[in-house]
PDB file of C-alpha atoms and ligand atoms in Angstrom:
ATOM      1  CA  MET E  17      40.128  -1.664  -0.556  1.00 54.00           C
ATOM      2  CA  ARG E  18      41.442  -4.997  -0.426  1.00 66.00           C
ATOM      3  CA  ASP E  19      44.420  -5.997   1.756  1.00 61.00           C
ATOM      4  CA  ALA E  20      47.016  -8.091  -0.593  1.00 59.00           C
ATOM      5  CA  ASP E  21      48.132 -10.086   2.121  1.00 57.00           C
ATOM      6  CA  GLN E  22      45.091 -10.824   3.553  1.00 68.00           C
ATOM      7  CA  THR E  23      42.610 -13.810   1.503  1.00 87.00           C
ATOM      8  CA  ILE E  24      39.180 -13.439   0.668  1.00 94.00           C
ATOM      9  CA  SER E  25      36.040 -14.492  -0.011  1.00 96.00           C
ATOM     10  CA  TRP E  26      34.190 -15.590  -2.911  1.00 97.00           C
ATOM     11  CA  SER E  27      31.169 -14.001  -0.697  1.00 97.00           C
ATOM     12  CA  GLU E  28      32.726 -10.816  -0.021  1.00 97.00           C
ATOM     13  CA  LEU E  29      33.876 -10.769  -3.386  1.00 97.00           C
ATOM     14  CA  LEU E  30      30.397 -11.404  -4.333  1.00 98.00           C
ATOM     15  CA  ARG E  31      28.982  -7.925  -2.311  1.00 98.00           C
ATOM     16  CA  GLU E  32      31.417  -5.573  -3.287  1.00 97.00           C
ATOM     17  CA  THR E  33      31.876  -6.266  -7.036  1.00 98.00           C
ATOM     18  CA  GLU E  34      28.033  -6.254  -6.019  1.00 98.00           C
ATOM     19  CA  ALA E  35      27.864  -2.550  -4.323  1.00 98.00           C
ATOM     20  CA  ILE E  36      30.722  -1.200  -7.316  1.00 97.00           C
ATOM     21  CA  ILE E  37      28.858  -2.122 -10.332  1.00 97.00           C
ATOM     22  CA  GLY E  38      24.811  -2.038  -9.017  1.00 96.00           C
ATOM     23  CA  ASP E  39      23.387  -4.535 -10.365  1.00 97.00           C
ATOM     24  CA  ARG E  40      23.146  -8.129  -9.101  1.00 97.00           C
ATOM     25  CA  ALA E  41      22.936 -10.127 -12.111  1.00 98.00           C
ATOM     26  CA  HIS E  42      25.527  -9.112 -13.377  1.00 98.00           C
ATOM     27  CA  ALA E  43      27.851  -8.750 -10.303  1.00 98.00           C
ATOM     28  CA  ARG E  44      27.224 -12.633 -10.075  1.00 98.00           C
ATOM     29  CA  TRP E  45      28.060 -12.879 -14.325  1.00 98.00           C
ATOM     30  CA  ILE E  46      31.468 -11.257 -13.556  1.00 98.00           C
ATOM     31  CA  CYS E  47      32.357 -13.266 -10.461  1.00 98.00           C
ATOM     32  CA  GLU E  48      31.023 -16.858 -12.179  1.00 98.00           C
ATOM     33  CA  THR E  49      33.382 -15.939 -15.250  1.00 98.00           C
ATOM     34  CA  ALA E  50      36.893 -15.419 -12.988  1.00 98.00           C
ATOM     35  CA  THR E  51      36.694 -18.196 -11.324  1.00 97.00           C
ATOM     36  CA  SER E  52      35.281 -20.423 -14.628  1.00 96.00           C
ATOM     37  CA  SER E  53      32.722 -21.758 -12.032  1.00 97.00           C
ATOM     38  CA  THR E  54      28.842 -22.118 -13.833  1.00 96.00           C
ATOM     39  CA  PRO E  55      26.584 -21.528 -11.771  1.00 97.00           C
ATOM     40  CA  ASP E  56      26.299 -23.754  -8.472  1.00 98.00           C
ATOM     41  CA  GLU E  57      30.097 -24.378  -9.128  1.00 98.00           C
ATOM     42  CA  PHE E  58      30.108 -20.822  -7.969  1.00 98.00           C
ATOM     43  CA  ARG E  59      27.585 -21.289  -4.929  1.00 97.00           C
ATOM     44  CA  ALA E  60      29.472 -24.134  -3.817  1.00 97.00           C
ATOM     45  CA  MET E  61      32.563 -21.789  -4.045  1.00 96.00           C
ATOM     46  CA  LEU E  62      31.620 -18.891  -1.767  1.00 97.00           C
ATOM     47  CA  ASP E  63      32.732 -19.590   1.188  1.00 96.00           C
ATOM     48  CA  GLN E  64      36.197 -20.137  -0.426  1.00 95.00           C
ATOM     49  CA  PRO E  65      38.961 -17.796  -0.054  1.00 96.00           C
ATOM     50  CA  ALA E  66      40.085 -16.319  -3.589  1.00 96.00           C
ATOM     51  CA  GLY E  67      42.520 -17.002  -5.587  1.00 94.00           C
ATOM     52  CA  GLU E  68      44.762 -14.574  -7.137  1.00 94.00           C
ATOM     53  CA  ARG E  69      44.380 -15.056 -11.098  1.00 95.00           C
ATOM     54  CA  ALA E  70      40.638 -15.496 -10.199  1.00 96.00           C
ATOM     55  CA  VAL E  71      41.178 -11.974  -8.341  1.00 96.00           C
ATOM     56  CA  GLY E  72      42.842 -10.577 -10.864  1.00 97.00           C
ATOM     57  CA  HIS E  73      40.850 -11.334 -13.206  1.00 97.00           C
ATOM     58  CA  LEU E  74      37.618 -10.635 -11.687  1.00 98.00           C
ATOM     59  CA  ASP E  75      39.148  -6.249 -11.212  1.00 98.00           C
ATOM     60  CA  ALA E  76      39.902  -6.232 -14.964  1.00 98.00           C
ATOM     61  CA  MET E  77      36.135  -7.202 -15.716  1.00 98.00           C
ATOM     62  CA  VAL E  78      35.277  -4.356 -12.778  1.00 98.00           C
ATOM     63  CA  ALA E  79      36.987  -2.133 -14.533  1.00 98.00           C
ATOM     64  CA  ARG E  80      35.788  -2.583 -17.841  1.00 98.00           C
ATOM     65  CA  TYR E  81      32.858  -2.637 -16.857  1.00 98.00           C
ATOM     66  CA  ARG E  82      33.135   0.735 -15.321  1.00 97.00           C
ATOM     67  CA  THR E  83      33.580   2.528 -18.840  1.00 97.00           C
ATOM     68  CA  GLY E  84      30.411   1.471 -19.266  1.00 97.00           C
ATOM     69  CA  GLU E  85      31.260  -1.558 -22.628  1.00 98.00           C
ATOM     70  CA  PRO E  86      28.496  -3.993 -22.232  1.00 98.00           C
ATOM     71  CA  ILE E  87      28.321  -6.987 -19.829  1.00 98.00           C
ATOM     72  CA  GLN E  88      29.040  -9.293 -22.817  1.00 98.00           C
ATOM     73  CA  TYR E  89      31.256  -8.082 -24.237  1.00 98.00           C
ATOM     74  CA  VAL E  90      33.167  -8.073 -20.234  1.00 98.00           C
ATOM     75  CA  LEU E  91      32.751 -11.952 -19.510  1.00 98.00           C
ATOM     76  CA  GLY E  92      33.858 -12.759 -23.849  1.00 98.00           C
ATOM     77  CA  SER E  93      31.237 -15.648 -23.964  1.00 97.00           C
ATOM     78  CA  TRP E  94      26.951 -14.754 -24.684  1.00 98.00           C
ATOM     79  CA  GLY E  95      24.545 -17.079 -24.550  1.00 97.00           C
ATOM     80  CA  PHE E  96      22.908 -17.766 -27.688  1.00 98.00           C
ATOM     81  CA  ARG E  97      20.132 -21.709 -28.307  1.00 98.00           C
ATOM     82  CA  ARG E  98      21.894 -23.867 -27.698  1.00 98.00           C
ATOM     83  CA  LEU E  99      25.078 -22.472 -27.530  1.00 98.00           C
ATOM     84  CA  ASP E 100      27.766 -20.593 -25.740  1.00 97.00           C
ATOM     85  CA  LEU E 101      29.007 -17.930 -28.147  1.00 98.00           C
ATOM     86  CA  ALA E 102      32.928 -16.228 -27.676  1.00 98.00           C
ATOM     87  CA  VAL E 103      31.845 -12.676 -28.349  1.00 98.00           C
ATOM     88  CA  ASP E 104      33.845  -9.159 -28.521  1.00 98.00           C
ATOM     89  CA  ARG E 105      34.103  -5.926 -30.520  1.00 98.00           C
ATOM     90  CA  ARG E 106      34.551  -7.577 -33.217  1.00 98.00           C
ATOM     91  CA  VAL E 107      31.117  -8.434 -34.071  1.00 98.00           C
ATOM     92  CA  LEU E 108      27.386  -7.650 -33.069  1.00 98.00           C
ATOM     93  CA  ILE E 109      26.251  -9.445 -29.136  1.00 98.00           C
ATOM     94  CA  PRO E 110      23.374 -11.945 -30.277  1.00 98.00           C
ATOM     95  CA  ARG E 111      20.360 -10.459 -29.663  1.00 97.00           C
ATOM     96  CA  PRO E 112      17.241 -12.630 -28.966  1.00 97.00           C
ATOM     97  CA  GLU E 113      14.684 -10.793 -30.958  1.00 97.00           C
ATOM     98  CA  THR E 114      17.803 -13.196 -33.748  1.00 98.00           C
ATOM     99  CA  GLU E 115      17.177 -16.055 -31.672  1.00 98.00           C
ATOM    100  CA  GLN E 116      14.458 -16.316 -32.990  1.00 98.00           C
ATOM    101  CA  LEU E 117      15.948 -15.919 -36.549  1.00 98.00           C
ATOM    102  CA  ALA E 118      17.496 -18.540 -35.858  1.00 98.00           C
ATOM    103  CA  GLU E 119      14.230 -20.822 -35.028  1.00 98.00           C
ATOM    104  CA  MET E 120      12.814 -19.601 -38.178  1.00 98.00           C
ATOM    105  CA  ALA E 121      15.156 -20.486 -40.669  1.00 98.00           C
ATOM    106  CA  ILE E 122      16.032 -24.190 -38.752  1.00 98.00           C
ATOM    107  CA  GLU E 123      12.233 -25.237 -39.392  1.00 98.00           C
ATOM    108  CA  LYS E 124      11.960 -23.697 -43.073  1.00 98.00           C
ATOM    109  CA  ALA E 125      15.353 -26.197 -44.180  1.00 98.00           C
ATOM    110  CA  ALA E 126      14.541 -28.689 -41.223  1.00 98.00           C
ATOM    111  CA  THR E 127      11.240 -29.557 -44.062  1.00 98.00           C
ATOM    112  CA  PHE E 128      14.158 -30.341 -47.096  1.00 98.00           C
ATOM    113  CA  GLY E 129      15.540 -32.840 -47.492  1.00 91.00           C
ATOM    114  CA  PRO E 130      17.775 -35.731 -48.035  1.00 97.00           C
ATOM    115  CA  THR E 131      19.853 -32.696 -48.407  1.00 98.00           C
ATOM    116  CA  ARG E 132      19.430 -29.319 -47.178  1.00 98.00           C
ATOM    117  CA  THR E 133      21.926 -26.482 -47.812  1.00 98.00           C
ATOM    118  CA  VAL E 134      21.975 -23.360 -46.238  1.00 99.00           C
ATOM    119  CA  ALA E 135      23.953 -19.747 -45.560  1.00 99.00           C
ATOM    120  CA  ASP E 136      24.136 -17.261 -43.171  1.00 99.00           C
ATOM    121  CA  LEU E 137      25.001 -13.672 -45.101  1.00 99.00           C
ATOM    122  CA  GLY E 138      27.231 -11.707 -42.703  1.00 98.00           C
ATOM    123  CA  THR E 139      27.188 -14.054 -39.069  1.00 98.00           C
ATOM    124  CA  GLY E 140      28.741 -11.551 -37.215  1.00 98.00           C
ATOM    125  CA  SER E 141      29.745 -13.606 -34.275  1.00 98.00           C
ATOM    126  CA  GLY E 142      28.741 -16.840 -36.378  1.00 98.00           C
ATOM    127  CA  ALA E 143      24.861 -17.071 -34.280  1.00 98.00           C
ATOM    128  CA  ILE E 144      22.452 -17.981 -36.638  1.00 99.00           C
ATOM    129  CA  GLY E 145      24.377 -20.144 -38.546  1.00 98.00           C
ATOM    130  CA  LEU E 146      26.543 -22.775 -35.910  1.00 98.00           C
ATOM    131  CA  SER E 147      22.508 -22.980 -34.045  1.00 98.00           C
ATOM    132  CA  ILE E 148      21.670 -23.786 -37.443  1.00 98.00           C
ATOM    133  CA  ALA E 149      24.112 -26.116 -37.936  1.00 98.00           C
ATOM    134  CA  ASP E 150      23.800 -27.224 -33.637  1.00 98.00           C
ATOM    135  CA  GLU E 151      20.665 -28.365 -34.633  1.00 98.00           C
ATOM    136  CA  LEU E 152      19.536 -29.069 -37.821  1.00 98.00           C
ATOM    137  CA  PRO E 153      20.898 -33.370 -38.371  1.00 98.00           C
ATOM    138  CA  ILE E 154      24.139 -34.588 -39.288  1.00 98.00           C
ATOM    139  CA  GLU E 155      23.779 -36.829 -42.126  1.00 98.00           C
ATOM    140  CA  GLY E 156      23.335 -34.578 -45.100  1.00 98.00           C
ATOM    141  CA  THR E 157      23.618 -30.818 -43.656  1.00 98.00           C
ATOM    142  CA  THR E 158      25.679 -27.988 -44.538  1.00 98.00           C
ATOM    143  CA  VAL E 159      25.463 -24.481 -43.555  1.00 98.00           C
ATOM    144  CA  TRP E 160      27.504 -21.727 -45.341  1.00 99.00           C
ATOM    145  CA  LEU E 161      29.604 -18.840 -43.022  1.00 98.00           C
ATOM    146  CA  THR E 162      29.963 -15.295 -44.892  1.00 98.00           C
ATOM    147  CA  ASP E 163      31.455 -12.172 -43.423  1.00 98.00           C
ATOM    148  CA  ALA E 164      32.818  -8.849 -45.364  1.00 98.00           C
ATOM    149  CA  SER E 165      34.501  -8.772 -41.957  1.00 98.00           C
ATOM    150  CA  ASP E 166      37.874 -10.588 -42.019  1.00 98.00           C
ATOM    151  CA  ASP E 167      37.935  -9.443 -37.903  1.00 98.00           C
ATOM    152  CA  ALA E 168      33.940 -11.212 -38.040  1.00 98.00           C
ATOM    153  CA  LEU E 169      35.490 -14.020 -39.605  1.00 98.00           C
ATOM    154  CA  ALA E 170      38.256 -14.345 -37.482  1.00 98.00           C
ATOM    155  CA  VAL E 171      34.813 -14.875 -34.067  1.00 98.00           C
ATOM    156  CA  ALA E 172      33.138 -17.018 -36.661  1.00 98.00           C
ATOM    157  CA  GLN E 173      35.865 -19.337 -37.076  1.00 98.00           C
ATOM    158  CA  ALA E 174      36.863 -19.578 -32.880  1.00 98.00           C
ATOM    159  CA  ASN E 175      33.421 -20.667 -32.168  1.00 98.00           C
ATOM    160  CA  LEU E 176      33.048 -23.320 -35.398  1.00 98.00           C
ATOM    161  CA  ALA E 177      36.480 -24.669 -33.041  1.00 97.00           C
ATOM    162  CA  GLY E 178      33.500 -25.154 -30.853  1.00 96.00           C
ATOM    163  CA  LEU E 179      31.339 -25.730 -32.552  1.00 98.00           C
ATOM    164  CA  GLY E 180      31.758 -30.652 -31.740  1.00 96.00           C
ATOM    165  CA  ARG E 181      30.231 -32.794 -34.468  1.00 97.00           C
ATOM    166  CA  ALA E 182      28.122 -30.123 -36.390  1.00 98.00           C
ATOM    167  CA  ALA E 183      31.220 -28.591 -36.820  1.00 98.00           C
ATOM    168  CA  ILE E 184      31.921 -30.958 -40.225  1.00 98.00           C
ATOM    169  CA  ASN E 185      28.891 -29.278 -42.007  1.00 98.00           C
ATOM    170  CA  VAL E 186      30.262 -25.254 -41.492  1.00 98.00           C
ATOM    171  CA  ARG E 187      31.772 -23.648 -44.403  1.00 98.00           C
ATOM    172  CA  ILE E 188      33.276 -20.182 -44.055  1.00 98.00           C
ATOM    173  CA  ALA E 189      33.565 -17.770 -46.326  1.00 98.00           C
ATOM    174  CA  HIS E 190      34.958 -14.340 -46.635  1.00 98.00           C
ATOM    175  CA  GLY E 191      32.824 -11.218 -48.525  1.00 98.00           C
ATOM    176  CA  SER E 192      30.003  -8.876 -49.615  1.00 98.00           C
ATOM    177  CA  TRP E 193      27.023 -10.871 -49.305  1.00 98.00           C
ATOM    178  CA  PHE E 194      26.815 -13.390 -52.059  1.00 98.00           C
ATOM    179  CA  ASP E 195      29.708 -12.632 -53.200  1.00 98.00           C
ATOM    180  CA  ALA E 196      31.707 -14.641 -50.692  1.00 98.00           C
ATOM    181  CA  LEU E 197      29.553 -18.050 -52.052  1.00 98.00           C
ATOM    182  CA  PRO E 198      30.618 -19.690 -54.446  1.00 97.00           C
ATOM    183  CA  ASP E 199      29.099 -19.477 -58.101  1.00 96.00           C
ATOM    184  CA  ASP E 200      27.852 -23.398 -58.376  1.00 96.00           C
ATOM    185  CA  VAL E 201      26.180 -23.379 -54.740  1.00 98.00           C
ATOM    186  CA  MET E 202      21.975 -23.169 -54.366  1.00 98.00           C
ATOM    187  CA  PHE E 203      21.126 -22.946 -50.679  1.00 98.00           C
ATOM    188  CA  ASP E 204      17.291 -23.663 -49.875  1.00 98.00           C
ATOM    189  CA  VAL E 205      17.049 -21.578 -47.111  1.00 99.00           C
ATOM    190  CA  ILE E 206      19.277 -18.371 -47.090  1.00 99.00           C
ATOM    191  CA  VAL E 207      19.105 -16.514 -43.450  1.00 99.00           C
ATOM    192  CA  SER E 208      20.670 -12.906 -42.569  1.00 99.00           C
ATOM    193  CA  ASN E 209      20.702 -10.377 -40.274  1.00 98.00           C
ATOM    194  CA  PRO E 210      22.332  -7.513 -41.709  1.00 98.00           C
ATOM    195  CA  PRO E 211      22.937  -4.013 -41.023  1.00 98.00           C
ATOM    196  CA  TYR E 212      19.881  -2.518 -41.344  1.00 98.00           C
ATOM    197  CA  VAL E 213      19.603   1.090 -38.554  1.00 98.00           C
ATOM    198  CA  ALA E 214      19.749   3.976 -40.511  1.00 98.00           C
ATOM    199  CA  ASP E 215      22.673   6.312 -40.524  1.00 97.00           C
ATOM    200  CA  GLY E 216      22.593   8.820 -37.518  1.00 93.00           C
ATOM    201  CA  SER E 217      19.662   7.464 -36.430  1.00 96.00           C
ATOM    202  CA  VAL E 218      18.904   8.959 -33.092  1.00 94.00           C
ATOM    203  CA  GLU E 219      17.115   5.236 -32.300  1.00 94.00           C
ATOM    204  CA  LEU E 220      20.291   3.618 -31.718  1.00 95.00           C
ATOM    205  CA  GLU E 221      21.056   3.540 -27.990  1.00 95.00           C
ATOM    206  CA  PRO E 222      23.910   4.566 -27.121  1.00 95.00           C
ATOM    207  CA  ILE E 223      25.555   1.611 -25.310  1.00 96.00           C
ATOM    208  CA  VAL E 224      24.938  -0.017 -29.120  1.00 97.00           C
ATOM    209  CA  ALA E 225      26.748   3.018 -31.149  1.00 96.00           C
ATOM    210  CA  ASP E 226      29.402   3.465 -28.419  1.00 97.00           C
ATOM    211  CA  TRP E 227      30.845  -0.312 -28.209  1.00 98.00           C
ATOM    212  CA  GLU E 228      29.105  -2.667 -31.330  1.00 98.00           C
ATOM    213  CA  PRO E 229      30.713  -1.808 -34.720  1.00 98.00           C
ATOM    214  CA  THR E 230      29.166   0.229 -36.370  1.00 97.00           C
ATOM    215  CA  SER E 231      29.429  -1.780 -40.186  1.00 97.00           C
ATOM    216  CA  ALA E 232      26.870  -4.756 -38.257  1.00 98.00           C
ATOM    217  CA  LEU E 233      24.554  -1.396 -38.069  1.00 98.00           C
ATOM    218  CA  LEU E 234      24.636   1.138 -40.175  1.00 98.00           C
ATOM    219  CA  SER E 235      22.583   0.292 -43.330  1.00 98.00           C
ATOM    220  CA  GLY E 236      22.187   4.083 -45.240  1.00 98.00           C
ATOM    221  CA  SER E 237      19.809   7.174 -45.527  1.00 97.00           C
ATOM    222  CA  ASP E 238      16.923   4.541 -44.902  1.00 97.00           C
ATOM    223  CA  GLY E 239      18.790   1.036 -43.503  1.00 98.00           C
ATOM    224  CA  LEU E 240      18.534  -0.595 -45.765  1.00 98.00           C
ATOM    225  CA  ASP E 241      20.771  -0.860 -48.551  1.00 98.00           C
ATOM    226  CA  ASP E 242      22.279  -4.240 -48.101  1.00 98.00           C
ATOM    227  CA  ILE E 243      18.563  -5.148 -47.531  1.00 98.00           C
ATOM    228  CA  GLU E 244      18.148  -4.392 -51.018  1.00 98.00           C
ATOM    229  CA  VAL E 245      21.348  -6.103 -52.377  1.00 98.00           C
ATOM    230  CA  ILE E 246      21.166  -9.634 -50.183  1.00 98.00           C
ATOM    231  CA  VAL E 247      16.823  -9.391 -51.983  1.00 98.00           C
ATOM    232  CA  ALA E 248      18.408  -8.059 -55.614  1.00 98.00           C
ATOM    233  CA  GLY E 249      20.432 -11.229 -54.928  1.00 98.00           C
ATOM    234  CA  ALA E 250      18.715 -13.792 -54.262  1.00 98.00           C
ATOM    235  CA  PRO E 251      16.778 -14.940 -56.549  1.00 98.00           C
ATOM    236  CA  ALA E 252      19.201 -16.530 -58.242  1.00 98.00           C
ATOM    237  CA  ARG E 253      21.149 -18.693 -55.726  1.00 98.00           C
ATOM    238  CA  LEU E 254      17.612 -19.522 -54.601  1.00 98.00           C
ATOM    239  CA  ARG E 255      16.737 -22.895 -55.426  1.00 98.00           C
ATOM    240  CA  PRO E 256      12.887 -23.124 -56.950  1.00 98.00           C
ATOM    241  CA  GLY E 257      11.233 -23.224 -53.572  1.00 98.00           C
ATOM    242  CA  GLY E 258      13.565 -22.216 -51.883  1.00 98.00           C
ATOM    243  CA  TRP E 259      13.484 -19.369 -48.735  1.00 99.00           C
ATOM    244  CA  LEU E 260      15.239 -15.859 -48.054  1.00 99.00           C
ATOM    245  CA  LEU E 261      14.788 -14.911 -44.110  1.00 99.00           C
ATOM    246  CA  LEU E 262      15.860 -11.342 -42.857  1.00 98.00           C
ATOM    247  CA  GLU E 263      15.866  -9.273 -39.988  1.00 98.00           C
ATOM    248  CA  HIS E 264      15.618  -5.988 -39.938  1.00 98.00           C
ATOM    249  CA  GLY E 265      13.952  -2.421 -38.046  1.00 98.00           C
ATOM    250  CA  HIS E 266      10.329  -2.285 -36.687  1.00 97.00           C
ATOM    251  CA  ASP E 267       9.931   0.328 -38.621  1.00 97.00           C
ATOM    252  CA  GLN E 268      11.212  -1.870 -42.288  1.00 98.00           C
ATOM    253  CA  GLY E 269       7.721  -4.181 -42.798  1.00 98.00           C
ATOM    254  CA  ASP E 270       5.838  -2.698 -45.285  1.00 98.00           C
ATOM    255  CA  SER E 271       8.885  -1.635 -47.826  1.00 98.00           C
ATOM    256  CA  VAL E 272      10.883  -5.440 -46.624  1.00 98.00           C
ATOM    257  CA  ARG E 273       7.957  -7.125 -47.847  1.00 98.00           C
ATOM    258  CA  ALA E 274       7.134  -4.771 -50.949  1.00 98.00           C
ATOM    259  CA  LEU E 275      11.576  -5.410 -51.889  1.00 98.00           C
ATOM    260  CA  LEU E 276      10.438  -9.244 -51.898  1.00 98.00           C
ATOM    261  CA  GLU E 277       7.434  -9.502 -54.526  1.00 98.00           C
ATOM    262  CA  VAL E 278       8.605  -7.300 -56.328  1.00 98.00           C
ATOM    263  CA  ALA E 279      11.396  -9.303 -56.943  1.00 98.00           C
ATOM    264  CA  GLY E 280      10.029 -12.139 -57.306  1.00 98.00           C
ATOM    265  CA  PHE E 281       9.373 -14.427 -54.004  1.00 98.00           C
ATOM    266  CA  VAL E 282       5.685 -15.334 -52.464  1.00 98.00           C
ATOM    267  CA  ASP E 283       4.196 -16.230 -49.139  1.00 98.00           C
ATOM    268  CA  VAL E 284       6.809 -12.733 -47.788  1.00 98.00           C
ATOM    269  CA  GLU E 285       4.953 -12.609 -43.831  1.00 98.00           C
ATOM    270  CA  THR E 286       6.958 -11.073 -41.355  1.00 98.00           C
ATOM    271  CA  LYS E 287       6.715 -12.032 -38.450  1.00 98.00           C
ATOM    272  CA  ARG E 288       7.001 -10.315 -35.215  1.00 98.00           C
ATOM    273  CA  ASP E 289       9.549  -9.747 -32.528  1.00 96.00           C
ATOM    274  CA  LEU E 290       9.324 -10.350 -28.775  1.00 93.00           C
ATOM    275  CA  ALA E 291       8.415  -6.668 -27.375  1.00 95.00           C
ATOM    276  CA  ASP E 292       5.648  -7.077 -30.545  1.00 97.00           C
ATOM    277  CA  LEU E 293       7.619  -4.828 -32.896  1.00 97.00           C
ATOM    278  CA  ASP E 294       7.495  -6.826 -36.850  1.00 98.00           C
ATOM    279  CA  ARG E 295      11.135  -7.864 -37.135  1.00 98.00           C
ATOM    280  CA  ILE E 296      12.025 -10.732 -39.767  1.00 98.00           C
ATOM    281  CA  THR E 297       9.940 -10.827 -43.256  1.00 98.00           C
ATOM    282  CA  ALA E 298      10.018 -14.178 -45.759  1.00 98.00           C
ATOM    283  CA  GLY E 299       9.716 -15.192 -48.501  1.00 98.00           C
ATOM    284  CA  ARG E 300       9.991 -17.797 -50.752  1.00 98.00           C
ATOM    285  CA  ARG E 301      11.476 -18.192 -53.934  1.00 98.00           C
ATOM    286  CA  PRO E 302       8.127 -19.503 -56.145  1.00 97.00           C
TER     287      PRO E 302
HETATM  288  N1  LIG T 111      18.917  -4.403 -33.420  1.00 89.80           N
HETATM  289  C1  LIG T 111      20.193  -3.853 -33.532  1.00 89.80           C
HETATM  290  C2  LIG T 111      20.257  -2.339 -32.560  1.00 89.80           C
HETATM  291  O1  LIG T 111      19.198  -1.958 -33.183  1.00 89.80           O
HETATM  292  C3  LIG T 111      20.772  -3.197 -34.893  1.00 89.80           C
HETATM  293  C4  LIG T 111      20.711  -5.198 -35.067  1.00 89.80           C
HETATM  294  C5  LIG T 111      21.515  -5.401 -36.634  1.00 89.80           C
HETATM  295  O2  LIG T 111      21.460  -3.947 -36.721  1.00 89.80           O
HETATM  296  N2  LIG T 111      21.722  -5.829 -37.927  1.00 89.80           N
HETATM  297  O3  LIG T 111      20.625  -2.311 -31.919  1.00 89.80           O
END
């Protein structure tokens, strides 16, 4: 316990936080966030006395962490490729495998010119679509972000505001999959990390199931309900030669490839994630 009238240094608070939460990296990130400082800035202030506001913020974050809340939500922001994204319980936490999906979408979209039009369906925090807008040329790029959740779009909108100059290339639209998009816009690349976990799946970890939005995770008895809708609708919205890229479960590669082939896609291919599991399938409209 700390005395209210006693000053305490950040190095003492860091040690105390490590002891309470039992994870050194997480303790450090929480202290950095409490002081709104970068890792270097925080190192430079270890000997300094902590201010009241920062300690209040620290205590609130530690209390949340101790309830089991994921570190990303406790911090309120998380890195995704070049972006630092606001994240909270309204959106899925951006994951490393989705960074690979964004990279593939960027590579595909970069082959189109002088203009390229991309849709990120079910954008959540905006991670995929905002990275695409951020990493493609400002000139000629348009990226549509959609979501059926108004809550999610509020987070995507906040992250768009932090994007800088590329924000002029981004459009946000509310609605379910293709329903969100204007009828007269055609796309060179359609990308999505849709819900793909089977209802009642035992593979969903409790920290995911208990904290992340169910609507971003579950998709029917085999987890394929939303992927089926997206694959069925994509050919009519892709320009000839345009690409569809989907994230999916490690055991859904065969099913997703079959769905794309039945829908007429060519060059259908599944990529593995960092854990060497099937994770992303892409196909091209002939
Ligand atoms: N990869 C997530 C998980 O299993 C699921 C993400 C999703 O359904 N889009 O934790």
